[in-house]
Amino acid sequence: MATALFGDGAAACVVRASETGLAEVELAGQHTWPDTLDIMGWSVDPEGLGVIFDRAIPPFAETHVLKGVTSILARSDLTPADVDRFACHPGGSKVITALESALKLSHGTLIRNVRFSRTMGTCPRQPRCSYSRSFYGLHP
């Protein structure tokens, strides 16, 4: 499903050689769902390249995301309950609400994702430093 909901934009970090830092990457992983191109992906036809966003994205996310997250965390003997904060590449508000439901988060937990998408859009090519800093309340 479009590399697990825009994974190309969400899976970036800045690494520097320093004694201290703003955050620590403790675990990374990926999970993909085969045969989901009709839900989210790219269409290539004689007219050009197009994007596919189906209305099935929120219910799909609500049904399947927890299993993927649980699988990734299990590699380090963790569960979703061990995660302090989830940072999701912002989609529309229905996707954010579906992710909150899937991850068993209180409504509004991912509100910073929604606020960011309103101000910066959802393009995975946009700079993520401002998002990371505002999401985590970090300053250089």
PDB file of C-alpha atoms in Angstrom:
ATOM      1  CA  MET A   1       0.000   0.000   0.000  1.00  0.00           C
ATOM      2  CA  ALA A   2       2.246   2.732  -1.398  1.00  0.00           C
ATOM      3  CA  THR A   3       5.203   1.551   0.623  1.00  0.00           C
ATOM      4  CA  ALA A   4       3.235   1.413   3.842  1.00  0.00           C
ATOM      5  CA  LEU A   5       1.586   4.813   3.718  1.00  0.00           C
ATOM      6  CA  PHE A   6       4.262   7.013   2.179  1.00  0.00           C
ATOM      7  CA  GLY A   7       7.141   5.177   3.848  1.00  0.00           C
ATOM      8  CA  ASP A   8       9.653   6.859   1.575  1.00  0.00           C
ATOM      9  CA  GLY A   9       9.016  10.169   3.334  1.00  0.00           C
ATOM     10  CA  ALA A  10       8.587   8.854   6.854  1.00  0.00           C
ATOM     11  CA  ALA A  11      11.726   6.764   7.093  1.00  0.00           C
ATOM     12  CA  ALA A  12      14.386   9.444   7.114  1.00  0.00           C
ATOM     13  CA  CYS A  13      16.720  10.527   9.870  1.00  0.00           C
ATOM     14  CA  VAL A  14      19.709  12.819  10.178  1.00  0.00           C
ATOM     15  CA  VAL A  15      22.754  11.164  11.673  1.00  0.00           C
ATOM     16  CA  ARG A  16      25.671  13.150  13.009  1.00  0.00           C
ATOM     17  CA  ALA A  17      28.902  12.366  14.793  1.00  0.00           C
ATOM     18  CA  SER A  18      28.414  13.871  18.221  1.00  0.00           C
ATOM     19  CA  GLU A  19      28.354  12.861  21.851  1.00  0.00           C
ATOM     20  CA  THR A  20      24.799  14.115  22.227  1.00  0.00           C
ATOM     21  CA  GLY A  21      21.840  14.385  19.925  1.00  0.00           C
ATOM     22  CA  LEU A  22      18.184  15.278  19.761  1.00  0.00           C
ATOM     23  CA  ALA A  23      16.925  11.709  19.516  1.00  0.00           C
ATOM     24  CA  GLU A  24      18.129   8.157  19.125  1.00  0.00           C
ATOM     25  CA  VAL A  25      17.059   5.675  16.460  1.00  0.00           C
ATOM     26  CA  GLU A  26      16.516   2.471  18.398  1.00  0.00           C
ATOM     27  CA  LEU A  27      14.669   0.405  15.811  1.00  0.00           C
ATOM     28  CA  ALA A  28      13.817   0.618  12.139  1.00  0.00           C
ATOM     29  CA  GLY A  29      11.795  -1.690   9.972  1.00  0.00           C
ATOM     30  CA  GLN A  30       9.386  -1.964   7.107  1.00  0.00           C
ATOM     31  CA  HIS A  31       6.244  -3.864   6.287  1.00  0.00           C
ATOM     32  CA  THR A  32       4.528  -4.043   2.924  1.00  0.00           C
ATOM     33  CA  TRP A  33       1.221  -5.473   1.804  1.00  0.00           C
ATOM     34  CA  PRO A  34       1.166  -7.231  -1.567  1.00  0.00           C
ATOM     35  CA  ASP A  35      -1.625  -6.628  -4.057  1.00  0.00           C
ATOM     36  CA  THR A  36      -2.578  -3.169  -2.788  1.00  0.00           C
ATOM     37  CA  LEU A  37      -1.792  -1.127  -5.895  1.00  0.00           C
ATOM     38  CA  ASP A  38      -5.516  -0.624  -6.483  1.00  0.00           C
ATOM     39  CA  ILE A  39      -5.774   1.078  -3.056  1.00  0.00           C
ATOM     40  CA  MET A  40      -2.740   3.366  -3.211  1.00  0.00           C
ATOM     41  CA  GLY A  41       0.019   3.583  -5.725  1.00  0.00           C
ATOM     42  CA  TRP A  42       0.875   4.844  -9.171  1.00  0.00           C
ATOM     43  CA  SER A  43      -0.831   4.429 -12.497  1.00  0.00           C
ATOM     44  CA  VAL A  44       1.165   4.611 -15.688  1.00  0.00           C
ATOM     45  CA  ASP A  45      -0.816   5.066 -18.871  1.00  0.00           C
ATOM     46  CA  PRO A  46      -0.454   6.799 -22.259  1.00  0.00           C
ATOM     47  CA  GLU A  47      -1.467  10.128 -20.679  1.00  0.00           C
ATOM     48  CA  GLY A  48       1.295   9.955 -18.080  1.00  0.00           C
ATOM     49  CA  LEU A  49       1.894   9.127 -14.436  1.00  0.00           C
ATOM     50  CA  GLY A  50      -0.990   9.339 -11.998  1.00  0.00           C
ATOM     51  CA  VAL A  51      -1.498   8.699  -8.318  1.00  0.00           C
ATOM     52  CA  ILE A  52      -4.058   6.255  -6.925  1.00  0.00           C
ATOM     53  CA  PHE A  53      -5.769   7.164  -3.641  1.00  0.00           C
ATOM     54  CA  ASP A  54      -8.771   4.944  -3.013  1.00  0.00           C
ATOM     55  CA  ARG A  55     -11.391   5.498  -0.319  1.00  0.00           C
ATOM     56  CA  ALA A  56     -10.393   2.085   1.005  1.00  0.00           C
ATOM     57  CA  ILE A  57      -7.152   3.503   2.487  1.00  0.00           C
ATOM     58  CA  PRO A  58      -8.551   4.419   5.951  1.00  0.00           C
ATOM     59  CA  PRO A  59     -10.373   1.102   6.524  1.00  0.00           C
ATOM     60  CA  PHE A  60      -7.378  -0.833   5.194  1.00  0.00           C
ATOM     61  CA  ALA A  61      -5.043   1.039   7.551  1.00  0.00           C
ATOM     62  CA  GLU A  62      -7.387   0.508  10.488  1.00  0.00           C
ATOM     63  CA  THR A  63      -7.529  -3.224   9.799  1.00  0.00           C
ATOM     64  CA  HIS A  64      -3.915  -3.985   8.864  1.00  0.00           C
ATOM     65  CA  VAL A  65      -1.447  -1.443  10.291  1.00  0.00           C
ATOM     66  CA  LEU A  66      -1.316  -2.813  13.844  1.00  0.00           C
ATOM     67  CA  LYS A  67      -0.178  -6.234  12.625  1.00  0.00           C
ATOM     68  CA  GLY A  68       2.656  -4.649  10.614  1.00  0.00           C
ATOM     69  CA  VAL A  69       3.761  -2.419  13.499  1.00  0.00           C
ATOM     70  CA  THR A  70       3.573  -5.335  15.943  1.00  0.00           C
ATOM     71  CA  SER A  71       5.700  -7.476  13.618  1.00  0.00           C
ATOM     72  CA  ILE A  72       8.410  -4.811  13.367  1.00  0.00           C
ATOM     73  CA  LEU A  73       8.483  -4.158  17.118  1.00  0.00           C
ATOM     74  CA  ALA A  74       8.563  -7.872  17.969  1.00  0.00           C
ATOM     75  CA  ARG A  75      12.036  -8.116  16.404  1.00  0.00           C
ATOM     76  CA  SER A  76      13.276  -6.188  19.452  1.00  0.00           C
ATOM     77  CA  ASP A  77      10.919  -7.810  21.955  1.00  0.00           C
ATOM     78  CA  LEU A  78       8.713  -4.704  22.025  1.00  0.00           C
ATOM     79  CA  THR A  79       4.996  -4.106  21.656  1.00  0.00           C
ATOM     80  CA  PRO A  80       3.079  -0.998  20.553  1.00  0.00           C
ATOM     81  CA  ALA A  81       2.505  -0.239  24.256  1.00  0.00           C
ATOM     82  CA  ASP A  82       6.287   0.256  24.601  1.00  0.00           C
ATOM     83  CA  VAL A  83       6.291   3.125  22.081  1.00  0.00           C
ATOM     84  CA  ASP A  84       6.158   6.619  23.592  1.00  0.00           C
ATOM     85  CA  ARG A  85       5.105   8.393  20.412  1.00  0.00           C
ATOM     86  CA  PHE A  86       4.326   7.387  16.844  1.00  0.00           C
ATOM     87  CA  ALA A  87       5.409   9.668  13.997  1.00  0.00           C
ATOM     88  CA  CYS A  88       3.347   8.915  10.917  1.00  0.00           C
ATOM     89  CA  HIS A  89       3.810  10.524   7.542  1.00  0.00           C
ATOM     90  CA  PRO A  90       0.695  12.681   7.410  1.00  0.00           C
ATOM     91  CA  GLY A  91      -2.128  11.670   5.158  1.00  0.00           C
ATOM     92  CA  GLY A  92      -5.616  13.036   5.255  1.00  0.00           C
ATOM     93  CA  SER A  93      -7.504  13.318   8.524  1.00  0.00           C
ATOM     94  CA  LYS A  94      -9.422  10.084   7.815  1.00  0.00           C
ATOM     95  CA  VAL A  95      -6.139   8.190   7.481  1.00  0.00           C
ATOM     96  CA  ILE A  96      -4.793   9.768  10.676  1.00  0.00           C
ATOM     97  CA  THR A  97      -7.992   8.813  12.533  1.00  0.00           C
ATOM     98  CA  ALA A  98      -7.720   5.260  11.155  1.00  0.00           C
ATOM     99  CA  LEU A  99      -4.097   5.040  12.324  1.00  0.00           C
ATOM    100  CA  GLU A 100      -5.082   6.230  15.808  1.00  0.00           C
ATOM    101  CA  SER A 101      -7.763   3.556  15.916  1.00  0.00           C
ATOM    102  CA  ALA A 102      -5.448   0.838  14.582  1.00  0.00           C
ATOM    103  CA  LEU A 103      -2.701   1.689  17.057  1.00  0.00           C
ATOM    104  CA  LYS A 104      -5.209   2.014  19.910  1.00  0.00           C
ATOM    105  CA  LEU A 105      -4.315   5.671  20.507  1.00  0.00           C
ATOM    106  CA  SER A 106      -6.649   8.252  21.974  1.00  0.00           C
ATOM    107  CA  HIS A 107      -8.395  10.459  19.426  1.00  0.00           C
ATOM    108  CA  GLY A 108      -6.180  13.455  18.730  1.00  0.00           C
ATOM    109  CA  THR A 109      -2.905  11.731  19.638  1.00  0.00           C
ATOM    110  CA  LEU A 110      -1.618  12.178  16.100  1.00  0.00           C
ATOM    111  CA  ILE A 111      -2.980  15.736  15.843  1.00  0.00           C
ATOM    112  CA  ARG A 112       0.501  17.123  15.152  1.00  0.00           C
ATOM    113  CA  ASN A 113       0.536  14.978  12.012  1.00  0.00           C
ATOM    114  CA  VAL A 114      -2.747  16.577  10.932  1.00  0.00           C
ATOM    115  CA  ARG A 115      -1.507  20.094  11.725  1.00  0.00           C
ATOM    116  CA  PHE A 116       1.685  19.456   9.792  1.00  0.00           C
ATOM    117  CA  SER A 117      -0.176  18.168   6.740  1.00  0.00           C
ATOM    118  CA  ARG A 118      -2.338  21.297   6.748  1.00  0.00           C
ATOM    119  CA  THR A 119       0.699  23.581   6.719  1.00  0.00           C
ATOM    120  CA  MET A 120       3.235  21.560   4.720  1.00  0.00           C
ATOM    121  CA  GLY A 121       1.152  19.177   2.618  1.00  0.00           C
ATOM    122  CA  THR A 122       1.786  15.464   2.261  1.00  0.00           C
ATOM    123  CA  CYS A 123       4.461  15.426  -0.432  1.00  0.00           C
ATOM    124  CA  PRO A 124       7.187  12.984   0.643  1.00  0.00           C
ATOM    125  CA  ARG A 125       9.855  15.152  -1.008  1.00  0.00           C
ATOM    126  CA  GLN A 126       9.388  18.100   1.351  1.00  0.00           C
ATOM    127  CA  PRO A 127      11.953  18.743   4.101  1.00  0.00           C
ATOM    128  CA  ARG A 128      11.287  16.782   7.257  1.00  0.00           C
ATOM    129  CA  CYS A 129      13.492  18.666   9.734  1.00  0.00           C
ATOM    130  CA  SER A 130      10.786  21.166  10.614  1.00  0.00           C
ATOM    131  CA  TYR A 131       8.301  18.318  11.032  1.00  0.00           C
ATOM    132  CA  SER A 132      10.581  16.299  13.292  1.00  0.00           C
ATOM    133  CA  ARG A 133      11.415  19.290  15.445  1.00  0.00           C
ATOM    134  CA  SER A 134       7.820  20.448  15.807  1.00  0.00           C
ATOM    135  CA  PHE A 135       6.541  16.905  16.363  1.00  0.00           C
ATOM    136  CA  TYR A 136       9.004  16.156  19.125  1.00  0.00           C
ATOM    137  CA  GLY A 137       9.305  19.709  20.444  1.00  0.00           C
ATOM    138  CA  LEU A 138      13.032  19.631  19.712  1.00  0.00           C
ATOM    139  CA  HIS A 139      15.320  22.550  19.004  1.00  0.00           C
ATOM    140  CA  PRO A 140      18.910  22.372  17.730  1.00  0.00           C
TER     141      PRO A 140
END
